[in-house]
Amino acid sequence: MNKEYKRDGMNNYLVFQKEENASSLEMNMMINNQIEGVIPLEIRSLNGQEYLYYEINSKQSLQRLLQLVELKKEDLRKLFLDMIEILEEGRNYLLQLNHFYLSPETIFLDVSNRKLSLCFVPGYDNDVMKQIEGVIEYFMNHINHQNQEVVVFIYGLYRLSKQDNFTLQDLKKNLGQQEEQCTPSFPIKRELEYKEEMQLVFDQPKPSELVEEEEEPTLKPKKQRGSSLLFWCLIFAAVIDAAVVSYYGMKYFLDACSRDEISTFYGSGLIFIALLCGCVMVQKKRKKQQTLQEIETRVKRTKAEEASIRETEKAWERLKECEFEPFSEVKSNAFYQETRVPEENNLTMVLTSRDRECDYPVLKPLNSKKNDSIVLSHLPYTIGSLEQGVDAKIEDISVSRIHASIEQIGEEYYITDLNSTNGTCVNQAPIALHQRKQIKNGDVIAIAANEYEFVV
């Protein structure tokens, strides 16, 4: 089924052409009800043909999300559970499950509230279980295969999906058996060096490191065994001494013991008291050691959890900044306008003036007072206003956080608009969302209100 992205004013849409066999009942259900987890439907007519519009503002597709984040087992588990919940909710509204369009490009996540959103397309018909199987296979090819926990989890779902009569209930039961250990984290990921392998941009505690921290013994096992052995030796000696004291005590009270035996009785009694005191002291020491060990373990776990929570919140805040909120200061009757740069913004990141003797392509600003040259030192190269999410940061309020990217295919260069609010133009012609546009030497590229000449 053909789909395309369109920009209408400040809104971005995923658009499908309406099929002739679309159910009127399902169309009315979608239009007249706000179904939890299902992207609202809007029908528009153009040249006698009706189109289905789905607003995707502030949403990231699963395909795009996997380029930004590294999913863990808990993230995947929650994602599939949310998907099942949305499908079951759609069934309550008499929506055919086979009419849900489940693909990495049409499954969206709203990063502002971490909620999953699905597209229900009347007229589309594909076995929902086959689609879920396709999503699982997509994950198999895009997960971090060095994370053994994630690999085992995904391959478990894959084996389950290959069973005969695979149903949603089977999947739900399997996910319910998985132990949820922590809150989904979604740590942000980007490329530090495109000539090298992909690495995480934000430092975060690794699971292996956390396990080692938690399991690291606070006290040496030998000391624990030594104190325990001493305690039981004292107990044994006290029991023997108590028997001796009892024997001579009985003879003492029966006036049947000599002076030497009386001395032995008193001496044994003092030894017994000393042994009891020693037992009490050793036991207190053991308890103190155990308490200190528990406290240190709790402190380490608390620090690890706090570090994980901090990284989680930082990652989500940075991912939230990938949303493309409408730019209210741009006038509606003009596509590009000069905009005021807030004084509180930080200095421009990455944008540097480089000697043109280098072999790298360059975006040369037409307004040199406002912008610096952008040297495309590696490709693909991302441009936007998000300081820690792009390769070149443009200090302009009209520029979206992740605005556009430039890549090289063979000997040719292409630019792609990444769902920006104010768009990208090549030689004053706007380019479509998520569509590659070839650029050549001398072309004028407009990143919102900022124009550059592409020099190779």
Tab-separated table of C-alpha atoms in Angstrom:
chain	number	residue	atom	x	y	z
A	1	MET	CA	0.000	0.000	0.000
A	2	ASN	CA	1.506	3.304	-1.097
A	3	LYS	CA	2.220	5.889	1.592
A	4	GLU	CA	3.821	9.319	1.589
A	5	TYR	CA	4.698	12.121	3.957
A	6	LYS	CA	3.223	15.578	3.565
A	7	ARG	CA	3.652	18.890	5.298
A	8	ASP	CA	0.614	21.128	5.678
A	9	GLY	CA	1.407	24.375	7.436
A	10	MET	CA	3.023	23.435	10.723
A	11	ASN	CA	1.743	19.867	10.726
A	12	ASN	CA	3.299	16.733	9.264
A	13	TYR	CA	1.156	13.863	8.023
A	14	LEU	CA	1.475	10.260	6.957
A	15	VAL	CA	-0.884	9.915	3.971
A	16	PHE	CA	-2.505	6.873	2.344
A	17	GLN	CA	-4.790	6.808	-0.654
A	18	LYS	CA	-8.229	5.565	0.327
A	19	GLU	CA	-9.029	2.108	-0.994
A	20	GLU	CA	-12.374	1.398	-2.625
A	21	ASN	CA	-13.048	-1.525	-0.303
A	22	ALA	CA	-12.636	0.586	2.851
A	23	SER	CA	-15.356	-0.237	5.382
A	24	SER	CA	-17.708	2.664	6.112
A	25	LEU	CA	-18.302	1.262	9.607
A	26	GLU	CA	-14.612	1.363	10.425
A	27	MET	CA	-14.276	4.820	8.873
A	28	ASN	CA	-17.074	6.140	11.105
A	29	MET	CA	-15.574	4.437	14.154
A	30	MET	CA	-12.223	6.097	13.502
A	31	ILE	CA	-13.680	9.551	12.815
A	32	ASN	CA	-16.196	9.633	15.673
A	33	ASN	CA	-14.079	8.021	18.401
A	34	GLN	CA	-10.712	8.729	19.919
A	35	ILE	CA	-9.255	5.247	20.357
A	36	GLU	CA	-6.411	4.937	22.808
A	37	GLY	CA	-3.138	4.232	21.028
A	38	VAL	CA	-4.555	4.637	17.492
A	39	ILE	CA	-3.531	7.726	15.485
A	40	PRO	CA	-6.668	9.766	14.660
A	41	LEU	CA	-7.849	9.656	11.064
A	42	GLU	CA	-8.698	12.641	8.870
A	43	ILE	CA	-10.180	12.245	5.384
A	44	ARG	CA	-9.372	14.790	2.675
A	45	SER	CA	-10.380	14.960	-0.961
A	46	LEU	CA	-8.144	16.049	-3.827
A	47	ASN	CA	-9.133	15.948	-7.494
A	48	GLY	CA	-11.975	13.575	-6.762
A	49	GLN	CA	-9.774	11.131	-4.827
A	50	GLU	CA	-10.023	10.690	-1.070
A	51	TYR	CA	-6.904	10.380	1.098
A	52	LEU	CA	-6.366	9.222	4.672
A	53	TYR	CA	-4.312	11.683	6.752
A	54	TYR	CA	-2.585	10.723	10.013
A	55	GLU	CA	-0.959	13.551	11.974
A	56	ILE	CA	2.499	12.484	13.183
A	57	ASN	CA	3.707	15.647	14.917
A	58	SER	CA	6.046	14.904	17.854
A	59	LYS	CA	6.115	11.224	16.912
A	60	GLN	CA	9.104	9.149	15.882
A	61	SER	CA	8.677	6.026	13.769
A	62	LEU	CA	10.098	2.777	15.066
A	63	GLN	CA	12.525	2.792	12.150
A	64	ARG	CA	13.790	6.246	13.127
A	65	LEU	CA	13.761	5.394	16.840
A	66	LEU	CA	16.127	2.474	16.356
A	67	GLN	CA	18.600	4.865	14.734
A	68	LEU	CA	18.522	7.075	17.837
A	69	VAL	CA	18.345	4.592	20.690
A	70	GLU	CA	19.549	1.181	21.766
A	71	LEU	CA	16.618	-0.847	23.024
A	72	LYS	CA	16.952	-3.155	26.003
A	73	LYS	CA	14.901	-6.202	26.902
A	74	GLU	CA	12.514	-4.189	29.107
A	75	ASP	CA	11.980	-1.650	26.312
A	76	LEU	CA	11.106	-4.370	23.800
A	77	ARG	CA	8.839	-6.159	26.231
A	78	LYS	CA	6.883	-2.981	26.985
A	79	LEU	CA	6.671	-2.121	23.303
A	80	PHE	CA	5.067	-5.458	22.407
A	81	LEU	CA	2.747	-5.360	25.430
A	82	ASP	CA	1.569	-1.864	24.439
A	83	MET	CA	1.038	-3.070	20.874
A	84	ILE	CA	-1.147	-5.944	22.085
A	85	GLU	CA	-3.122	-3.602	24.341
A	86	ILE	CA	-3.818	-1.220	21.440
A	87	LEU	CA	-4.918	-4.082	19.187
A	88	GLU	CA	-7.288	-5.383	21.858
A	89	GLU	CA	-8.676	-1.879	22.350
A	90	GLY	CA	-9.258	-1.601	18.603
A	91	ARG	CA	-11.153	-4.874	18.669
A	92	ASN	CA	-13.522	-3.348	21.251
A	93	TYR	CA	-14.400	-0.726	18.615
A	94	LEU	CA	-15.121	-3.429	15.994
A	95	LEU	CA	-11.907	-2.714	14.094
A	96	GLN	CA	-10.489	-5.615	12.096
A	97	LEU	CA	-7.003	-6.413	13.397
A	98	ASN	CA	-5.799	-7.232	9.882
A	99	HIS	CA	-6.457	-3.600	8.928
A	100	PHE	CA	-3.761	-2.308	11.296
A	101	TYR	CA	-0.645	-1.328	9.359
A	102	LEU	CA	2.214	-2.723	11.463
A	103	SER	CA	5.633	-1.922	10.026
A	104	PRO	CA	8.726	-0.107	11.354
A	105	GLU	CA	7.706	2.943	9.311
A	106	THR	CA	4.099	3.081	10.582
A	107	ILE	CA	4.583	2.202	14.257
A	108	PHE	CA	5.195	5.458	16.140
A	109	LEU	CA	6.334	6.451	19.601
A	110	ASP	CA	5.352	9.785	21.126
A	111	VAL	CA	8.472	10.741	23.047
A	112	SER	CA	6.638	13.357	25.095
A	113	ASN	CA	4.672	10.687	26.978
A	114	ARG	CA	6.424	7.473	25.828
A	115	LYS	CA	3.190	6.102	24.368
A	116	LEU	CA	3.010	3.823	21.363
A	117	SER	CA	0.738	4.755	18.440
A	118	LEU	CA	-0.457	2.525	15.601
A	119	CYS	CA	-2.023	3.276	12.221
A	120	PHE	CA	-5.380	1.726	11.421
A	121	VAL	CA	-5.939	1.960	7.665
A	122	PRO	CA	-9.431	1.021	6.434
A	123	GLY	CA	-9.097	-0.992	3.257
A	124	TYR	CA	-5.656	-2.330	4.108
A	125	ASP	CA	-5.714	-6.085	4.681
A	126	ASN	CA	-2.785	-8.154	5.931
A	127	ASP	CA	-2.647	-10.915	8.545
A	128	VAL	CA	-1.857	-9.124	11.808
A	129	MET	CA	0.163	-12.067	13.146
A	130	LYS	CA	2.281	-12.118	9.983
A	131	GLN	CA	2.881	-8.405	10.446
A	132	ILE	CA	3.948	-8.906	14.071
A	133	GLU	CA	6.250	-11.675	12.900
A	134	GLY	CA	7.756	-9.204	10.433
A	135	VAL	CA	8.307	-6.656	13.214
A	136	ILE	CA	10.079	-9.302	15.308
A	137	GLU	CA	12.318	-10.194	12.364
A	138	TYR	CA	13.082	-6.486	11.885
A	139	PHE	CA	14.217	-6.270	15.500
A	140	MET	CA	16.421	-9.323	14.997
A	141	ASN	CA	18.366	-7.410	12.359
A	142	HIS	CA	18.607	-4.138	14.284
A	143	ILE	CA	19.250	-5.052	17.926
A	144	ASN	CA	22.637	-4.945	19.601
A	145	HIS	CA	23.809	-8.547	19.186
A	146	GLN	CA	26.403	-8.042	21.921
A	147	ASN	CA	23.581	-7.716	24.456
A	148	GLN	CA	22.943	-11.369	25.235
A	149	GLU	CA	19.752	-10.681	27.189
A	150	VAL	CA	18.158	-8.848	24.262
A	151	VAL	CA	19.277	-11.507	21.774
A	152	VAL	CA	17.789	-14.325	23.859
A	153	PHE	CA	14.543	-12.376	24.291
A	154	ILE	CA	14.075	-11.578	20.595
A	155	TYR	CA	15.014	-15.051	19.408
A	156	GLY	CA	12.542	-16.458	21.919
A	157	LEU	CA	9.784	-14.339	20.372
A	158	TYR	CA	10.937	-15.363	16.910
A	159	ARG	CA	10.687	-19.074	17.732
A	160	LEU	CA	7.255	-18.473	19.232
A	161	SER	CA	6.071	-16.640	16.102
A	162	LYS	CA	7.091	-19.599	13.944
A	163	GLN	CA	4.827	-21.993	15.817
A	164	ASP	CA	1.588	-23.154	14.239
A	165	ASN	CA	-1.544	-21.196	15.188
A	166	PHE	CA	0.492	-18.344	16.707
A	167	THR	CA	-1.954	-15.925	18.403
A	168	LEU	CA	-1.925	-12.657	20.340
A	169	GLN	CA	-2.725	-14.572	23.509
A	170	ASP	CA	0.372	-16.738	23.015
A	171	LEU	CA	2.507	-13.629	22.636
A	172	LYS	CA	0.884	-11.931	25.623
A	173	LYS	CA	1.367	-15.011	27.796
A	174	ASN	CA	5.016	-15.266	26.803
A	175	LEU	CA	5.643	-11.585	27.565
A	176	GLY	CA	3.861	-11.943	30.900
A	177	GLN	CA	6.302	-14.649	31.908
A	178	GLN	CA	9.264	-12.334	31.340
A	179	GLU	CA	10.526	-10.629	34.484
A	180	GLU	CA	10.426	-6.864	34.322
A	181	GLN	CA	13.550	-5.651	36.067
A	182	CYS	CA	13.665	-1.920	35.453
A	183	THR	CA	12.037	1.037	33.755
A	184	PRO	CA	12.648	1.340	29.985
A	185	SER	CA	15.646	3.553	29.522
A	186	PHE	CA	16.051	4.344	25.816
A	187	PRO	CA	19.587	5.741	26.049
A	188	ILE	CA	20.262	8.058	23.136
A	189	LYS	CA	22.754	6.794	20.542
A	190	ARG	CA	24.468	8.577	17.653
A	191	GLU	CA	27.616	8.235	15.509
A	192	LEU	CA	30.825	9.707	16.907
A	193	GLU	CA	32.941	8.699	13.933
A	194	TYR	CA	31.269	7.520	10.747
A	195	LYS	CA	34.529	5.959	9.582
A	196	GLU	CA	34.399	3.679	12.627
A	197	GLU	CA	31.731	1.463	14.142
A	198	MET	CA	28.609	2.920	15.796
A	199	GLN	CA	29.170	3.810	19.444
A	200	LEU	CA	27.043	5.312	22.219
A	201	VAL	CA	27.413	9.084	22.522
A	202	PHE	CA	26.279	9.354	26.128
A	203	ASP	CA	28.243	7.621	28.858
A	204	GLN	CA	26.002	5.301	30.818
A	205	PRO	CA	26.498	2.477	33.290
A	206	LYS	CA	26.883	-0.790	31.454
A	207	PRO	CA	24.798	-3.732	32.727
A	208	SER	CA	27.943	-5.836	33.174
A	209	GLU	CA	29.528	-3.115	35.281
A	210	LEU	CA	26.435	-2.784	37.462
A	211	VAL	CA	26.371	-6.525	38.105
A	212	GLU	CA	30.011	-6.522	39.082
A	213	GLU	CA	29.418	-3.586	41.397
A	214	GLU	CA	26.476	-5.242	43.109
A	215	GLU	CA	28.119	-8.639	43.460
A	216	GLU	CA	31.511	-7.370	44.620
A	217	PRO	CA	31.979	-8.656	48.191
A	218	THR	CA	32.506	-6.024	50.833
A	219	LEU	CA	34.268	-8.340	53.291
A	220	LYS	CA	36.741	-11.030	52.449
A	221	PRO	CA	35.290	-14.543	52.754
A	222	LYS	CA	38.255	-15.703	54.859
A	223	LYS	CA	37.527	-13.137	57.545
A	224	GLN	CA	33.902	-14.190	57.683
A	225	ARG	CA	34.826	-17.855	57.983
A	226	GLY	CA	37.447	-17.022	60.653
A	227	SER	CA	35.029	-15.116	62.857
A	228	SER	CA	32.451	-17.860	62.475
A	229	LEU	CA	34.990	-20.554	63.423
A	230	LEU	CA	36.094	-18.582	66.481
A	231	PHE	CA	32.486	-18.153	67.596
A	232	TRP	CA	31.717	-21.872	67.457
A	233	CYS	CA	34.997	-22.757	69.166
A	234	LEU	CA	34.085	-20.455	72.032
A	235	ILE	CA	30.624	-22.003	72.229
A	236	PHE	CA	32.135	-25.509	72.348
A	237	ALA	CA	34.607	-24.510	75.036
A	238	ALA	CA	31.842	-22.867	77.062
A	239	VAL	CA	29.752	-26.048	76.928
A	240	ILE	CA	32.719	-28.181	78.128
A	241	ASP	CA	33.477	-25.687	80.859
A	242	ALA	CA	29.821	-25.559	81.885
A	243	ALA	CA	29.907	-29.344	82.328
A	244	VAL	CA	33.005	-29.057	84.523
A	245	VAL	CA	31.420	-26.259	86.585
A	246	SER	CA	28.258	-28.320	87.027
A	247	TYR	CA	30.219	-31.377	88.196
A	248	TYR	CA	32.268	-29.534	90.817
A	249	GLY	CA	29.273	-27.389	91.776
A	250	MET	CA	27.282	-30.451	92.766
A	251	LYS	CA	30.153	-31.810	94.865
A	252	TYR	CA	30.608	-28.363	96.451
A	253	PHE	CA	27.000	-28.099	97.563
A	254	LEU	CA	27.138	-31.713	98.870
A	255	ASP	CA	30.294	-30.876	100.858
A	256	ALA	CA	32.089	-33.674	99.071
A	257	CYS	CA	34.957	-31.784	97.478
A	258	SER	CA	38.397	-30.856	98.718
A	259	ARG	CA	40.022	-27.389	98.724
A	260	ASP	CA	41.741	-28.077	95.365
A	261	GLU	CA	38.454	-29.069	93.835
A	262	ILE	CA	36.858	-25.885	95.263
A	263	SER	CA	39.578	-23.824	93.563
A	264	THR	CA	38.978	-25.693	90.354
A	265	PHE	CA	35.249	-24.964	90.685
A	266	TYR	CA	35.790	-21.218	91.072
A	267	GLY	CA	38.366	-21.138	88.272
A	268	SER	CA	36.105	-23.033	85.907
A	269	GLY	CA	33.309	-20.622	86.721
A	270	LEU	CA	35.449	-17.613	85.862
A	271	ILE	CA	36.565	-19.273	82.638
A	272	PHE	CA	32.908	-19.992	81.757
A	273	ILE	CA	31.968	-16.336	82.296
A	274	ALA	CA	34.924	-15.234	80.164
A	275	LEU	CA	33.913	-17.627	77.387
A	276	LEU	CA	30.352	-16.314	77.455
A	277	CYS	CA	31.605	-12.737	77.204
A	278	GLY	CA	33.850	-13.758	74.314
A	279	CYS	CA	30.899	-15.361	72.512
A	280	VAL	CA	28.805	-12.228	72.979
A	281	MET	CA	31.600	-9.984	71.655
A	282	VAL	CA	32.271	-12.192	68.619
A	283	GLN	CA	28.563	-12.348	67.831
A	284	LYS	CA	28.239	-8.566	68.019
A	285	LYS	CA	31.241	-8.187	65.742
A	286	ARG	CA	29.725	-10.613	63.241
A	287	LYS	CA	26.425	-8.732	63.232
A	288	LYS	CA	28.244	-5.430	62.797
A	289	GLN	CA	30.185	-6.823	59.849
A	290	GLN	CA	26.989	-8.143	58.256
A	291	THR	CA	25.234	-4.822	58.818
A	292	LEU	CA	28.096	-2.880	57.248
A	293	GLN	CA	28.130	-5.258	54.302
A	294	GLU	CA	24.375	-4.847	53.775
A	295	ILE	CA	24.658	-1.064	54.027
A	296	GLU	CA	27.500	-0.923	51.499
A	297	THR	CA	25.603	-3.209	49.129
A	298	ARG	CA	22.489	-1.034	49.414
A	299	VAL	CA	24.541	2.116	48.851
A	300	LYS	CA	26.122	0.628	45.726
A	301	ARG	CA	22.757	-0.504	44.391
A	302	THR	CA	21.221	2.878	45.186
A	303	LYS	CA	24.050	4.666	43.382
A	304	ALA	CA	23.671	2.347	40.401
A	305	GLU	CA	19.902	2.860	40.322
A	306	GLU	CA	20.274	6.632	40.664
A	307	ALA	CA	22.828	6.665	37.851
A	308	SER	CA	20.489	4.590	35.686
A	309	ILE	CA	17.552	6.888	36.472
A	310	ARG	CA	19.622	10.005	35.710
A	311	GLU	CA	20.737	8.570	32.376
A	312	THR	CA	17.166	7.515	31.641
A	313	GLU	CA	15.791	10.984	32.242
A	314	LYS	CA	18.658	12.648	30.333
A	315	ALA	CA	18.131	10.284	27.416
A	316	TRP	CA	14.405	10.940	27.297
A	317	GLU	CA	14.889	14.689	27.575
A	318	ARG	CA	17.303	14.566	24.639
A	319	LEU	CA	14.934	12.364	22.691
A	320	LYS	CA	12.088	14.741	23.478
A	321	GLU	CA	14.148	17.491	21.900
A	322	CYS	CA	13.909	15.537	18.664
A	323	GLU	CA	10.284	16.566	18.429
A	324	PHE	CA	9.582	19.282	15.902
A	325	GLU	CA	7.344	21.818	17.531
A	326	PRO	CA	5.725	24.535	15.410
A	327	PHE	CA	7.765	27.704	15.013
A	328	SER	CA	5.396	30.445	16.098
A	329	GLU	CA	7.635	33.382	15.107
A	330	VAL	CA	7.659	32.542	11.390
A	331	LYS	CA	4.992	34.527	9.525
A	332	SER	CA	2.341	32.389	7.846
A	333	ASN	CA	2.587	34.235	4.512
A	334	ALA	CA	6.290	33.554	4.087
A	335	PHE	CA	8.096	30.252	3.993
A	336	TYR	CA	11.394	31.700	5.180
A	337	GLN	CA	11.864	34.687	7.474
A	338	GLU	CA	14.843	36.124	9.276
A	339	THR	CA	14.417	35.192	12.930
A	340	ARG	CA	15.770	36.504	16.198
A	341	VAL	CA	18.345	34.254	17.875
A	342	PRO	CA	17.744	34.082	21.646
A	343	GLU	CA	20.597	35.640	23.586
A	344	GLU	CA	20.591	32.868	26.161
A	345	ASN	CA	21.476	30.182	23.590
A	346	ASN	CA	24.921	28.650	23.798
A	347	LEU	CA	27.602	29.162	21.208
A	348	THR	CA	27.313	27.263	17.954
A	349	MET	CA	28.532	23.688	18.179
A	350	VAL	CA	30.636	21.993	15.492
A	351	LEU	CA	30.204	24.764	12.915
A	352	THR	CA	33.765	25.727	12.088
A	353	SER	CA	35.576	27.508	9.313
A	354	ARG	CA	37.983	25.142	7.643
A	355	ASP	CA	40.626	25.709	5.014
A	356	ARG	CA	39.106	24.977	1.585
A	357	GLU	CA	42.258	23.076	0.610
A	358	CYS	CA	40.727	20.011	2.310
A	359	ASP	CA	38.925	17.397	0.264
A	360	TYR	CA	35.655	17.601	2.188
A	361	PRO	CA	32.408	19.080	0.780
A	362	VAL	CA	31.418	22.383	2.371
A	363	LEU	CA	28.182	24.272	2.985
A	364	LYS	CA	29.233	27.888	2.460
A	365	PRO	CA	26.820	30.415	4.039
A	366	LEU	CA	25.391	33.122	1.791
A	367	ASN	CA	25.135	35.311	4.894
A	368	SER	CA	28.611	34.971	6.409
A	369	LYS	CA	27.769	37.337	9.266
A	370	LYS	CA	24.988	35.097	10.511
A	371	ASN	CA	26.430	31.617	9.941
A	372	ASP	CA	29.744	29.823	9.639
A	373	SER	CA	30.794	27.353	6.999
A	374	ILE	CA	29.888	23.741	7.637
A	375	VAL	CA	32.591	21.265	6.645
A	376	LEU	CA	31.119	17.837	5.916
A	377	SER	CA	34.078	15.964	7.386
A	378	HIS	CA	32.184	12.668	7.375
A	379	LEU	CA	29.042	11.370	5.740
A	380	PRO	CA	26.205	10.989	6.468
A	381	TYR	CA	26.167	14.358	8.222
A	382	THR	CA	23.254	15.589	10.351
A	383	ILE	CA	22.289	19.271	10.706
A	384	GLY	CA	19.936	20.843	13.237
A	385	SER	CA	19.680	22.861	16.445
A	386	LEU	CA	19.971	20.025	18.962
A	387	GLU	CA	23.431	20.472	20.449
A	388	GLN	CA	24.137	16.847	21.353
A	389	GLY	CA	22.038	15.192	18.668
A	390	VAL	CA	23.519	16.487	15.408
A	391	ASP	CA	26.906	16.902	13.772
A	392	ALA	CA	26.422	20.599	12.969
A	393	LYS	CA	24.371	22.892	15.169
A	394	ILE	CA	22.780	26.020	13.676
A	395	GLU	CA	21.873	28.682	16.210
A	396	ASP	CA	18.533	29.667	14.702
A	397	ILE	CA	15.121	29.247	16.272
A	398	SER	CA	13.611	28.372	12.880
A	399	VAL	CA	15.817	25.282	12.569
A	400	SER	CA	14.348	22.033	13.891
A	401	ARG	CA	16.299	20.047	16.416
A	402	ILE	CA	17.120	17.320	13.886
A	403	HIS	CA	16.472	19.126	10.633
A	404	ALA	CA	18.239	17.434	7.701
A	405	SER	CA	21.049	15.081	6.762
A	406	ILE	CA	23.498	14.919	3.854
A	407	GLU	CA	24.886	11.619	2.595
A	408	GLN	CA	26.915	10.273	-0.284
A	409	ILE	CA	25.841	7.371	-2.506
A	410	GLY	CA	28.519	6.466	-4.987
A	411	GLU	CA	29.804	9.707	-6.441
A	412	GLU	CA	26.565	11.627	-5.838
A	413	TYR	CA	25.423	13.655	-2.832
A	414	TYR	CA	21.896	13.732	-1.417
A	415	ILE	CA	20.067	15.750	1.217
A	416	THR	CA	17.059	14.479	3.218
A	417	ASP	CA	14.593	16.507	5.281
A	418	LEU	CA	14.084	14.732	8.616
A	419	ASN	CA	10.505	15.757	9.416
A	420	SER	CA	11.445	19.384	10.105
A	421	THR	CA	8.904	22.104	10.844
A	422	ASN	CA	10.047	24.842	8.452
A	423	GLY	CA	11.370	22.596	5.733
A	424	THR	CA	14.447	22.307	3.541
A	425	CYS	CA	14.867	23.709	0.029
A	426	VAL	CA	17.258	23.089	-2.835
A	427	ASN	CA	17.480	26.003	-5.277
A	428	GLN	CA	14.318	27.482	-3.682
A	429	ALA	CA	12.335	24.259	-4.304
A	430	PRO	CA	11.045	22.570	-1.100
A	431	ILE	CA	11.927	18.890	-0.775
A	432	ALA	CA	9.468	16.275	0.476
A	433	LEU	CA	9.708	14.722	3.935
A	434	HIS	CA	12.064	11.753	4.207
A	435	GLN	CA	12.809	11.897	0.471
A	436	ARG	CA	16.370	12.084	-0.838
A	437	LYS	CA	17.126	15.017	-3.108
A	438	GLN	CA	20.310	15.026	-5.176
A	439	ILE	CA	22.515	18.077	-4.725
A	440	LYS	CA	25.354	19.242	-6.940
A	441	ASN	CA	28.186	21.709	-6.762
A	442	GLY	CA	26.820	25.266	-6.639
A	443	ASP	CA	23.304	24.333	-5.463
A	444	VAL	CA	21.756	26.649	-2.893
A	445	ILE	CA	20.451	24.749	0.149
A	446	ALA	CA	18.087	26.454	2.584
A	447	ILE	CA	17.890	25.035	6.119
A	448	ALA	CA	14.735	26.871	7.214
A	449	ALA	CA	15.815	30.530	7.023
A	450	ASN	CA	19.528	29.794	6.545
A	451	GLU	CA	20.917	29.550	3.009
A	452	TYR	CA	24.146	27.820	2.047
A	453	GLU	CA	25.965	27.100	-1.180
A	454	PHE	CA	27.015	23.472	-1.593
A	455	VAL	CA	30.660	23.365	-2.679
A	456	VAL	CA	32.364	20.107	-3.619
